Tab-separated table of C-alpha atoms and ligand atoms in Angstrom:
chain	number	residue	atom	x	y	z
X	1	UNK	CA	40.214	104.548	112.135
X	2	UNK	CA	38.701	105.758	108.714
X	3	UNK	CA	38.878	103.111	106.306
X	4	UNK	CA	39.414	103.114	102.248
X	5	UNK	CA	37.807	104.974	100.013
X	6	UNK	CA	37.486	107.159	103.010
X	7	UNK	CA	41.157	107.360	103.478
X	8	UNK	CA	43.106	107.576	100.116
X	9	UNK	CA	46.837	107.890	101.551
X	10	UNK	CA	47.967	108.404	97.894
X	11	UNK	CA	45.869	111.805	97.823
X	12	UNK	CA	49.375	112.847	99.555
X	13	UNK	CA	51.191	111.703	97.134
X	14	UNK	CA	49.772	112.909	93.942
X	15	UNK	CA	52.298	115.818	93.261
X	16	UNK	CA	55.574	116.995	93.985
X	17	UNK	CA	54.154	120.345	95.457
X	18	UNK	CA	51.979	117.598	98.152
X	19	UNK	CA	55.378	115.473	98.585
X	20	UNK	CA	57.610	118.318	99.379
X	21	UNK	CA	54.278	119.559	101.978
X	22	UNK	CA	54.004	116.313	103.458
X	23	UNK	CA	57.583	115.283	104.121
X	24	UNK	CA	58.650	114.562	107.202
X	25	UNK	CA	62.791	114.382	106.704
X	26	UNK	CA	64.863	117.021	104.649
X	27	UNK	CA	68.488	116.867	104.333
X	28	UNK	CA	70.428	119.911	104.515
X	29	UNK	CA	73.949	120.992	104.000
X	30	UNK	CA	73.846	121.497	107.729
X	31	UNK	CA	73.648	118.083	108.214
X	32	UNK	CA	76.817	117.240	106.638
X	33	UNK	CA	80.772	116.171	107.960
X	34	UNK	CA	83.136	115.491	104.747
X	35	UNK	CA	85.850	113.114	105.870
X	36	UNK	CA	89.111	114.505	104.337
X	37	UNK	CA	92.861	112.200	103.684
X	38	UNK	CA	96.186	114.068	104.390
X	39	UNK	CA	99.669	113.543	103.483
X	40	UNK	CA	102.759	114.909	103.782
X	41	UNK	CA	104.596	117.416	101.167
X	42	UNK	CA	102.939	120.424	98.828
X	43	UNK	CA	101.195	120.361	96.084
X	44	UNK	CA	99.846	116.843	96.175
X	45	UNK	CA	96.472	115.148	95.124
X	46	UNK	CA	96.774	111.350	95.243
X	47	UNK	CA	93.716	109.191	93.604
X	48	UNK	CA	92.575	106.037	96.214
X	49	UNK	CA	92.452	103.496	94.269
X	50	UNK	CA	89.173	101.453	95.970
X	51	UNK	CA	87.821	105.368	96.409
X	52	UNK	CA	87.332	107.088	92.673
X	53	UNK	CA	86.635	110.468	93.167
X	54	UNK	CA	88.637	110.965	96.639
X	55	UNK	CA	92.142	112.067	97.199
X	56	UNK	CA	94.647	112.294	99.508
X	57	UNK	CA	95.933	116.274	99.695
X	58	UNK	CA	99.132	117.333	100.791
X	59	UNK	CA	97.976	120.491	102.919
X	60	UNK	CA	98.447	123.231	100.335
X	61	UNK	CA	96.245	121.658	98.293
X	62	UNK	CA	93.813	121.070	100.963
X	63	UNK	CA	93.307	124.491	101.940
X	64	UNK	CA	92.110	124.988	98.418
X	65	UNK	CA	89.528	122.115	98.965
X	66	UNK	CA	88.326	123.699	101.995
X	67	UNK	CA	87.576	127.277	100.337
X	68	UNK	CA	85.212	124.900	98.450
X	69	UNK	CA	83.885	122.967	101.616
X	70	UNK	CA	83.723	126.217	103.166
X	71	UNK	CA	80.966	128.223	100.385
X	72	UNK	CA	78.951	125.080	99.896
X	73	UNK	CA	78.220	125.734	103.518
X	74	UNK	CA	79.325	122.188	104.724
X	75	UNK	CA	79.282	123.111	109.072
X	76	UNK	CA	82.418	120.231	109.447
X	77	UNK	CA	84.888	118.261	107.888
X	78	UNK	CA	86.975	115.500	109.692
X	79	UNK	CA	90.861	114.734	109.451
X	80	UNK	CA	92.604	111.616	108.856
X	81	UNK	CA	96.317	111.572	107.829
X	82	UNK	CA	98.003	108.573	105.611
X	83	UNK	CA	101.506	108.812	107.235
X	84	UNK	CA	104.878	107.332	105.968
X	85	UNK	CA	105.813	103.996	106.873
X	86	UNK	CA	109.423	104.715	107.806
X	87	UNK	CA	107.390	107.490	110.798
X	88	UNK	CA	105.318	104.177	112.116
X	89	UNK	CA	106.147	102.168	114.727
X	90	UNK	CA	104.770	99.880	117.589
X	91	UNK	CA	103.777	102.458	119.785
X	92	UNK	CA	102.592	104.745	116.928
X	93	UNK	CA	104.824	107.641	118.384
X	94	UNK	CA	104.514	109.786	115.423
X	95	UNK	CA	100.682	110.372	117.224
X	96	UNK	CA	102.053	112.672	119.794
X	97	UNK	CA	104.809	115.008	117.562
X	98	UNK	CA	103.481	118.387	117.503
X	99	UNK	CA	104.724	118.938	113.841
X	100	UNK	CA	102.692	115.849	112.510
X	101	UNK	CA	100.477	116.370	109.398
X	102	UNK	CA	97.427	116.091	111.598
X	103	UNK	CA	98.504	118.851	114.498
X	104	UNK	CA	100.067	120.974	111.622
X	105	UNK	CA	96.604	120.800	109.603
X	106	UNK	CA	94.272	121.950	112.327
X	107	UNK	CA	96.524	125.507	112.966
X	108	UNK	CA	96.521	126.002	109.238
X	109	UNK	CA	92.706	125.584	108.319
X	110	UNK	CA	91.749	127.208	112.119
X	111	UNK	CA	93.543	130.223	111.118
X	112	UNK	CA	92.644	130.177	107.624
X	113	UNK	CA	88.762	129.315	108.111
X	114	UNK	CA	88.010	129.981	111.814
X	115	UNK	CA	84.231	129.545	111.214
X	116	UNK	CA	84.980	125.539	110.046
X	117	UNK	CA	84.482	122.889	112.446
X	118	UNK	CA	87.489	121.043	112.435
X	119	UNK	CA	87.247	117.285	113.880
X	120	UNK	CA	90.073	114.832	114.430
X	121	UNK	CA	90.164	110.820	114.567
X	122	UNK	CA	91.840	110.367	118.203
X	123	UNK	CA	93.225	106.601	117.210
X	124	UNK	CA	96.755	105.477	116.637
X	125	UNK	CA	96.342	103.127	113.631
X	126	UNK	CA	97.865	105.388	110.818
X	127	UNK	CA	100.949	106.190	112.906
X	128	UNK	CA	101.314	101.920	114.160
X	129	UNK	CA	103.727	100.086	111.958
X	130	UNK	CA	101.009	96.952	112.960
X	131	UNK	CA	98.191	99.208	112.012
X	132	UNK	CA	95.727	98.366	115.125
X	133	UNK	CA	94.567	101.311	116.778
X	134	UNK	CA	96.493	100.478	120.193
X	135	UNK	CA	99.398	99.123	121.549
X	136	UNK	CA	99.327	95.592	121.396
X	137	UNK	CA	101.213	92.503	123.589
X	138	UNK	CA	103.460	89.606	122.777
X	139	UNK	CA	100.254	87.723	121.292
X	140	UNK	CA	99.322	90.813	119.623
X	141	UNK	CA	96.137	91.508	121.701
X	142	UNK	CA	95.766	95.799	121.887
X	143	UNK	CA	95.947	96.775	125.245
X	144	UNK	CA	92.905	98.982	126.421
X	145	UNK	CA	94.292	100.971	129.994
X	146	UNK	CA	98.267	101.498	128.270
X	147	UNK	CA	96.469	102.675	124.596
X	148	UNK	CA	93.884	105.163	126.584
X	149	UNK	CA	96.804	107.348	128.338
X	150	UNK	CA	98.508	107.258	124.850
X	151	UNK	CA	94.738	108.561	122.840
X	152	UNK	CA	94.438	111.164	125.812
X	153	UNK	CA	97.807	113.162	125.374
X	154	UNK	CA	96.727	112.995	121.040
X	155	UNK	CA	93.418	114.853	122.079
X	156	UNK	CA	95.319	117.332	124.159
X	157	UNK	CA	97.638	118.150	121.245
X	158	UNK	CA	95.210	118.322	119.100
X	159	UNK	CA	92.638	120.625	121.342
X	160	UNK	CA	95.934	122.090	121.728
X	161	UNK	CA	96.130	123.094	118.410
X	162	UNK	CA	92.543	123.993	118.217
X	163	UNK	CA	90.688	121.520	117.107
X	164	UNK	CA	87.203	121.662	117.843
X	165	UNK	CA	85.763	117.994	118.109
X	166	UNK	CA	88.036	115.139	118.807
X	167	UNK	CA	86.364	111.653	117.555
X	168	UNK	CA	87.916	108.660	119.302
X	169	UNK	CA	87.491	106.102	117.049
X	170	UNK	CA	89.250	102.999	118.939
X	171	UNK	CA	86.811	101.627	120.843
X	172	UNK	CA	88.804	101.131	123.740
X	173	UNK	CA	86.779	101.111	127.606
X	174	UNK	CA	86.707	104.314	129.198
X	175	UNK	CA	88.749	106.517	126.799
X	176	UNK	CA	85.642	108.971	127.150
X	177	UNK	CA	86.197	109.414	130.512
X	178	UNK	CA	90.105	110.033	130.069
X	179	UNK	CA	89.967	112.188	127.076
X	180	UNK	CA	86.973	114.896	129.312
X	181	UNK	CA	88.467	114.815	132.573
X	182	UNK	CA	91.910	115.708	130.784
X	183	UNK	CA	90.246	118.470	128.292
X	184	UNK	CA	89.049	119.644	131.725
X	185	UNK	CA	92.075	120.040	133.756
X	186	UNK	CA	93.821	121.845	130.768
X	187	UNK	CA	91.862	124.215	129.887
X	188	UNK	CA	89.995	123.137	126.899
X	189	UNK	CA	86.639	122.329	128.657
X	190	UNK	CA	84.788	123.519	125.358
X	191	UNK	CA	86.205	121.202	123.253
X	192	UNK	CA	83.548	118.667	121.695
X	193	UNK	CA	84.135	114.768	122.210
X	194	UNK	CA	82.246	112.760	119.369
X	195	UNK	CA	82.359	108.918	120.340
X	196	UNK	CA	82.450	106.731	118.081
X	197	UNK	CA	80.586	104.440	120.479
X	198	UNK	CA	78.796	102.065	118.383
X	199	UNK	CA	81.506	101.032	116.265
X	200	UNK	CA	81.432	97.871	114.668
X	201	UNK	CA	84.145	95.665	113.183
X	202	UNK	CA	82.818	95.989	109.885
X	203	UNK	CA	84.130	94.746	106.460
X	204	UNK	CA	83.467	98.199	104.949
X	205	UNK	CA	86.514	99.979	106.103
X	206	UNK	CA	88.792	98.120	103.559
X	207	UNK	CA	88.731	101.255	101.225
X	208	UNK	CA	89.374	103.731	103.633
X	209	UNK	CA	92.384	101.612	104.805
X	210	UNK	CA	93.600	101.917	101.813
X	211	UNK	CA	93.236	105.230	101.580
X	212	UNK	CA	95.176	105.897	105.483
X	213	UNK	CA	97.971	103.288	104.601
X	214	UNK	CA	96.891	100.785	106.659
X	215	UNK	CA	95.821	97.531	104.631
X	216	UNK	CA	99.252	95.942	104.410
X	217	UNK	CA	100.336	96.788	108.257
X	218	UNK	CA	97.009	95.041	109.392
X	219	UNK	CA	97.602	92.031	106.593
X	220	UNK	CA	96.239	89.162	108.431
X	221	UNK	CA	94.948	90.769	111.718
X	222	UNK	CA	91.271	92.169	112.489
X	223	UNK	CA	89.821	94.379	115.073
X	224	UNK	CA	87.245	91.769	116.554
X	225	UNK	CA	88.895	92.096	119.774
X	226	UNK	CA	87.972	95.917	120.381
X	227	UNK	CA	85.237	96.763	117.735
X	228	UNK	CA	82.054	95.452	118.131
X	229	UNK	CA	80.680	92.194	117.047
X	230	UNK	CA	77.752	93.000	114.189
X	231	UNK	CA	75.536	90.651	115.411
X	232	UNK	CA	74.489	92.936	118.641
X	233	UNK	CA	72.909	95.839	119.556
X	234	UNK	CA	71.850	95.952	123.130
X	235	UNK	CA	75.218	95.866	123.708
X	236	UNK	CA	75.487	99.165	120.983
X	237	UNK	CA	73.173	101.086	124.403
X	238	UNK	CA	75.625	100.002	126.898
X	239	UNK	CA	78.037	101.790	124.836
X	240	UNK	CA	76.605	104.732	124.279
X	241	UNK	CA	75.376	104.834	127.908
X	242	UNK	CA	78.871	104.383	128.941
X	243	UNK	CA	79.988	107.350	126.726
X	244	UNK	CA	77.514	109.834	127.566
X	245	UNK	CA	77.974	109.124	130.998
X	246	UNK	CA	82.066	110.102	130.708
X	247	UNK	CA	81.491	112.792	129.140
X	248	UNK	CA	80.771	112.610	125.329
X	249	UNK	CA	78.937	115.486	123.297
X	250	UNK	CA	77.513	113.755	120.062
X	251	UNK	CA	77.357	109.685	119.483
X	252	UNK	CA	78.208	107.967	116.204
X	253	UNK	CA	77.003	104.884	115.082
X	254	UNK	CA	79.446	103.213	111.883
X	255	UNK	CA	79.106	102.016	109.667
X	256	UNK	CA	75.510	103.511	108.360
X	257	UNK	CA	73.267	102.049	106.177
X	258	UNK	CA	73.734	98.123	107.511
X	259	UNK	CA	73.288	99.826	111.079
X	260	UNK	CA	69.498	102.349	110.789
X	261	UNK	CA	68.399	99.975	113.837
X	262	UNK	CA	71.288	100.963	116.079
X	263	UNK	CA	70.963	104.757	115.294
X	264	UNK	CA	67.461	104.836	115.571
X	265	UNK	CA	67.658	102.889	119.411
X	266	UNK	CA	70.174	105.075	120.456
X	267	UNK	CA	68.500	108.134	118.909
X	268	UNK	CA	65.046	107.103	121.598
X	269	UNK	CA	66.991	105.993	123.942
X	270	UNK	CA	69.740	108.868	125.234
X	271	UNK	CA	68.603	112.082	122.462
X	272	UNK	CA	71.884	112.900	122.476
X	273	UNK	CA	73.189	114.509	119.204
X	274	UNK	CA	73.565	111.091	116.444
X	275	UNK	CA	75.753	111.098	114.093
X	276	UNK	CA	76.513	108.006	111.331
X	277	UNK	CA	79.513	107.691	108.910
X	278	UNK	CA	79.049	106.417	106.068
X	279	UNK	CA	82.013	104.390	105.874
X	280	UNK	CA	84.339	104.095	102.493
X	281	UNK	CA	82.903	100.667	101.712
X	282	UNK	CA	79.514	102.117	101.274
X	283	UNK	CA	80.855	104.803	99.191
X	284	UNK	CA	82.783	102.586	97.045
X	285	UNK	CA	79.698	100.180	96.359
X	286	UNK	CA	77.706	102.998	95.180
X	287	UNK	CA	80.424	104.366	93.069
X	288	UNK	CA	80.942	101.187	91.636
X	289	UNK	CA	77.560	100.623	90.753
X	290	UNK	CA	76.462	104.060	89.370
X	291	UNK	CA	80.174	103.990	87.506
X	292	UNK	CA	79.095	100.853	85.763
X	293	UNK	CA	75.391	102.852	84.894
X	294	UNK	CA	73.386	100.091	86.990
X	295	UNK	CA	72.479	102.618	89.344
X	296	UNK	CA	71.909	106.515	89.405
X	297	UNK	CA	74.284	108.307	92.008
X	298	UNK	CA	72.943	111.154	92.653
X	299	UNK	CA	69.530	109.787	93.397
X	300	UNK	CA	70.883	106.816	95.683
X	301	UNK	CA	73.137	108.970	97.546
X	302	UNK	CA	69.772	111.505	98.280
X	303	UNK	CA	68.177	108.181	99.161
X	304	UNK	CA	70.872	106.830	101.563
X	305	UNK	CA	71.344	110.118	103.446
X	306	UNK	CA	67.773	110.660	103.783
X	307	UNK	CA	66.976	107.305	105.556
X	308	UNK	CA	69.875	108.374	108.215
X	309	UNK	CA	67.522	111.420	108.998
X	310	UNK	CA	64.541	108.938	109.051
X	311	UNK	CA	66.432	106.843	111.306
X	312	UNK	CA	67.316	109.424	113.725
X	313	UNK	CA	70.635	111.020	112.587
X	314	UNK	CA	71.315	114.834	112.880
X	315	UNK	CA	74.076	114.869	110.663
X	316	UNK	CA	76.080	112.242	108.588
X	317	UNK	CA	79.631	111.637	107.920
X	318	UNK	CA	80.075	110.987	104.327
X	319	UNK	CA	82.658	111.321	100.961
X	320	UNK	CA	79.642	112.337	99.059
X	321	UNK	CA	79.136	115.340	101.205
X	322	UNK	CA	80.554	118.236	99.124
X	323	UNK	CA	78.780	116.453	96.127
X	324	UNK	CA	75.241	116.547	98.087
X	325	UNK	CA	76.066	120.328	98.982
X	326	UNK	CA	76.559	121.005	95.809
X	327	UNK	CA	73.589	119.355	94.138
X	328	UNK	CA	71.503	121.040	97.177
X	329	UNK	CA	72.510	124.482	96.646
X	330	UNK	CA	72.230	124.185	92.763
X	331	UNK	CA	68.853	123.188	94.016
X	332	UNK	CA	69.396	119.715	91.358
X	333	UNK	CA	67.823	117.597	94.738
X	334	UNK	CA	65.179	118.438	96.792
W	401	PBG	C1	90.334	103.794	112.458
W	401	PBG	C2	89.222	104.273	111.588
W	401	PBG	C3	88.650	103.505	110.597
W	401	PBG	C4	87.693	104.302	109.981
W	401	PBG	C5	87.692	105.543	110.622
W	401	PBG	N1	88.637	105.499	111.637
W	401	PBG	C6	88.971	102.146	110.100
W	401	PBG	C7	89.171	101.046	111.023
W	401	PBG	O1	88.616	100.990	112.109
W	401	PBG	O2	89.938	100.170	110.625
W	401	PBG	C8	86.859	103.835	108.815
W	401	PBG	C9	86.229	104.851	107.969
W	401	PBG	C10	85.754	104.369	106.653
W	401	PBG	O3	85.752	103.166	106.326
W	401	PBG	O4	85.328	105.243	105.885
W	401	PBG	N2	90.538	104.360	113.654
């Protein structure tokens, strides 16, 4: 190879017409899913505490939202209700009624915006007075085989409804293969599956259970015994092998930034559609920081979502998404 002065990499770097020539990752607004929060009752727009910026919309007020979603040209959003602790209980049976927020929400926006991709969290921990995403034993373990047929009839209903990409989220064995081979004998053999199937037990969900209702239900438990341990990634392959191999249409890896190694193996490894979420714990870090001026938001968010397209992603689950569509097609970001 050429050496210096021969070779002056900074030549490429000189000006911003040579940077935006010589770039190899763009974000778009096609690369963006905007995680939305539900709850009952009309004309609603909670705050989240740990979450400035994000609500919780009753579904009225949601369909306004999505109008908004809809002309920034955002492809998808994704759907997770904060239900009423007198409708929770062990078995999180409020999952499977047909007039739930979440079943109710997907006919409303389908009909109303046809052209949206609408995605659903297939997990029962907002509808489980203990909050874990399964049903659990005497000892409180969550019980994989007992939780899967329970995840499998909530896709149905919800592909019933027309959803077009349920996400299960639980990381219980062989839900995959449940949820396809049931989407397949009923009719809904177009319906997407994205797995979350590197999903880690990470301490950066504490926001968003705050924001689904969860924190106090959980209390004192943890998800170590189904989500995986953050110390390991090989094992982050055999996942996604396992997934793609029952039947799953796009992986995720969560959370994102802590995890660019796991996205990027997978992304070699299978090129299968990647996806990562950018959980509410990153969100709230950088919200925090930029609120208290010690860093600039706009420019860290471009930053963040940028090195998830280095890394391998093609799109990214994240509450700044409507933000970054908006700063793109204002053309305030490059
Ligand atoms: C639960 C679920 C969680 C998130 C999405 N689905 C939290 C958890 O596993 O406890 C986290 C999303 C976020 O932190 O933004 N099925």
């Amino acid at each position: 190879m050429k050496k210096y002065p021969t070779i002056r990499p900074r030549r490429n770097r000189l000006d911003d017409w040579g940077r935006r020539l010589t770039a190899e990752n763009t974000l778009t607004t096609n690369d963006l899913i905007l995680p939305l929060f539900l709850i009952d009752g009309k004309k609603k727009k909670e705050k989240i505490h740990s979450m400035p910026d994000v609500f919780r919309f009753s579904l009225d007020e949601l369909l306004l939202q999505i109008e908004k979603i809809v002309s920034s040209k955002i492809p998808a959003i994704a759907l997770f209700p904060n239900v009423e602790n007198s409708l929770k209980d062990a078995t999180g049976s409020e999952a499977l009624n047909p007039n739930g927020i979440i079943p109710k929400a997907i006919l409303a926006i389908k009909k109303e915006f046809p052209k949206l991709g609408v995605m659903t969290d297939i997990a029962l921990d907002p509808y489980t007075s203990h909050g874990q995403d399964g049903l659990i034993n005497q000892s409180g373990y969550v019980l994989n085989d007992e939780t899967v047929e329970i995840l499998k009839r909530q896709a149905l209903l919800h592909a019933e409804m027309g959803v077009d990409i349920v996400a299960p989220s639980d990381m219980m064995d062989g839900r995959i293969g449940v949820i396809r081979d049931a989407l397949e004998n009923n009719a809904h053999s177009l319906t997407r599956i994205m797995a979350y199937s590197a999903k880690y037990a990470s301490n950066f969900y504490s926001p968003f259970r705050d924001a689904v209702g969860t924190t106090e239900n959980l209390s004192s438990f943890d998800k170590k015994n189904y989500q995986m341990n953050f110390a390991n990634s090989e094992e982050a392959l055999l996942e996604a092998e396992l997934d793609i191999n029952e039947g799953a249409d796009m992986i995720m890896v969560k959370p994102g930034l802590p995890y660019l190694d796991i996205i990027q193996k997978i992304k070699t490894k299978f090129k299968m559609p990647t996806f990562a979420y950018q959980v509410s714990g990153e969100y709230s870090m950088i919200k925090a920081a930029s609120s208290n001026k010690y860093l600039d938001e706009k420019k860290v968010v471009m930053e963040t979502l940028i090195s998830f397209k280095r890394a391998g992603c093609d799109g990214i689950l994240s509450y700044f998404s409507l933000s970054v569509a908006n700063w793109i097609n204002k053309q305030e970001v490059q």
